[in-house]
């Protein structure tokens, strides 16, 4: 655990009560607002270094470094981003954290490969989103359409990435990419293209549910009592739209089709009321159509 001075604790408390701007983001409305530190045990993630120099090891160790080096974090977008290794300040959204803060720093060829496969996607207002960096949709569309290619494919790879669909193959450090359906985005006037996370601890399949600790940059905590953003005083998780935000660890739950081991829905937190699920296919249909939004969930590993 990091040692913190009285002044840093005081500064942290002041930051927690600051306000911020608002913007659409993948956030669970049942997670509450005005998060303050909960009086409970801190969350201590396993950030032991991975031996070796494989792309996966480099990726995980960079994520470990970010966590152990970090003093201040916040969920932010491109025009507000901060990537400051020297002072341990990291402010970005989920795709910026994965792409710019991790991959581009230790796997530049992988990052350039992602950038080569950026394509414009439909905007929420019916126009076209012209992308300058990889968003969640970039990761998903490239992995799904250019590497997996066929919806029935279980696993495929190219020079840089192994992409797979079955949760029993998921390992620590793998990417979880949940893409929103474009038609749903336009109907809901939602500009967010989905959410991307790092799998950290994968629980056992219990009936058709799996609990996963993820590391990500998020607008709010995953399960407040088990999330570093709401349980730990350090690193400081700055307020975004009323919630502690930024890079951290939290716990989610996934629904899995036990016939093919593919996930088809997730809960933002273990105590969420609703499942985010597919708009069509193997889906668990919510009575609240706002949650019937996913194009799909796939996994990827740098190789």
CSV table of N, CA, C and O in Angstrom, one decimal, residues 15 35 40 42 74 79 81 87 119 127 131 137 152 156 159 205 214 221 234 241 258 272 275:
chain,number,residue,atom,x,y,z
A,15,UNK,N,-10.5,17.3,-3.5
A,15,UNK,CA,-10.7,16.9,-4.8
A,15,UNK,C,-12.0,16.1,-5.0
A,15,UNK,O,-12.8,16.3,-5.9
A,35,UNK,N,-20.7,9.9,-5.2
A,35,UNK,CA,-19.9,8.9,-4.5
A,35,UNK,C,-18.9,9.6,-3.6
A,35,UNK,O,-18.2,10.5,-4.0
A,40,UNK,N,-15.0,1.2,4.7
A,40,UNK,CA,-14.9,-0.2,4.5
A,40,UNK,C,-13.5,-0.6,4.2
A,40,UNK,O,-12.6,0.3,4.1
A,42,UNK,N,-10.2,-1.3,2.1
A,42,UNK,CA,-9.6,-0.9,0.8
A,42,UNK,C,-9.6,-2.2,-0.1
A,42,UNK,O,-9.5,-3.3,0.3
A,74,UNK,N,-8.9,10.6,-13.5
A,74,UNK,CA,-10.3,11.0,-13.8
A,74,UNK,C,-10.8,10.5,-15.1
A,74,UNK,O,-10.0,10.4,-16.1
A,79,UNK,N,-10.1,16.1,-25.5
A,79,UNK,CA,-9.7,17.5,-25.2
A,79,UNK,C,-9.4,17.8,-23.8
A,79,UNK,O,-8.9,18.9,-23.5
A,81,UNK,N,-7.7,15.2,-21.9
A,81,UNK,CA,-6.8,14.1,-21.5
A,81,UNK,C,-5.5,14.6,-20.9
A,81,UNK,O,-5.0,15.6,-21.2
A,87,UNK,N,4.4,12.5,-13.1
A,87,UNK,CA,3.6,12.9,-11.9
A,87,UNK,C,2.5,11.9,-11.5
A,87,UNK,O,1.8,12.2,-10.5
A,119,UNK,N,-12.1,3.2,-38.9
A,119,UNK,CA,-13.0,3.6,-40.0
A,119,UNK,C,-14.1,4.4,-39.3
A,119,UNK,O,-14.4,4.3,-38.2
A,127,UNK,N,-25.5,11.3,-38.7
A,127,UNK,CA,-24.4,11.6,-39.6
A,127,UNK,C,-23.3,10.6,-39.5
A,127,UNK,O,-23.5,9.4,-39.3
A,131,UNK,N,-13.3,9.5,-37.0
A,131,UNK,CA,-12.5,9.1,-35.9
A,131,UNK,C,-11.0,9.4,-36.1
A,131,UNK,O,-10.5,9.2,-37.2
A,137,UNK,N,-15.6,1.1,-30.7
A,137,UNK,CA,-16.1,0.6,-32.0
A,137,UNK,C,-14.9,0.2,-32.9
A,137,UNK,O,-15.0,-0.8,-33.7
A,152,UNK,N,-19.5,-17.4,-36.6
A,152,UNK,CA,-19.4,-18.7,-36.0
A,152,UNK,C,-18.0,-19.1,-35.5
A,152,UNK,O,-17.8,-20.1,-34.9
A,156,UNK,N,-9.5,-16.7,-33.7
A,156,UNK,CA,-8.7,-16.4,-34.9
A,156,UNK,C,-7.6,-15.4,-34.5
A,156,UNK,O,-7.7,-14.7,-33.5
A,159,UNK,N,-1.1,-11.1,-37.1
A,159,UNK,CA,0.3,-10.8,-36.6
A,159,UNK,C,0.3,-10.2,-35.2
A,159,UNK,O,1.3,-10.4,-34.5
A,205,UNK,N,-17.6,-20.2,-13.5
A,205,UNK,CA,-18.9,-20.1,-14.1
A,205,UNK,C,-19.9,-20.7,-13.1
A,205,UNK,O,-19.8,-21.9,-12.7
A,214,UNK,N,-12.4,-6.3,-13.2
A,214,UNK,CA,-11.9,-5.6,-14.4
A,214,UNK,C,-11.1,-4.4,-14.0
A,214,UNK,O,-11.3,-3.8,-12.9
A,221,UNK,N,-18.0,3.7,-10.5
A,221,UNK,CA,-17.4,2.5,-10.0
A,221,UNK,C,-18.2,1.3,-10.5
A,221,UNK,O,-19.4,1.4,-10.7
A,234,UNK,N,-6.4,6.5,-2.1
A,234,UNK,CA,-5.3,6.8,-2.9
A,234,UNK,C,-5.1,5.6,-3.9
A,234,UNK,O,-5.2,4.5,-3.5
A,241,UNK,N,-19.2,14.0,-13.1
A,241,UNK,CA,-20.7,14.0,-13.1
A,241,UNK,C,-21.2,13.4,-11.8
A,241,UNK,O,-22.1,12.6,-11.8
A,258,UNK,N,-24.4,-21.2,-22.1
A,258,UNK,CA,-23.6,-22.4,-21.7
A,258,UNK,C,-23.5,-23.4,-22.9
A,258,UNK,O,-22.7,-24.3,-22.7
A,272,UNK,N,-26.4,-4.4,-9.6
A,272,UNK,CA,-27.2,-3.7,-10.6
A,272,UNK,C,-28.6,-4.4,-10.8
A,272,UNK,O,-28.6,-5.6,-10.7
A,275,UNK,N,-29.5,-5.8,-16.8
A,275,UNK,CA,-28.4,-6.3,-17.6
A,275,UNK,C,-28.3,-5.5,-18.9
A,275,UNK,O,-29.3,-5.2,-19.5
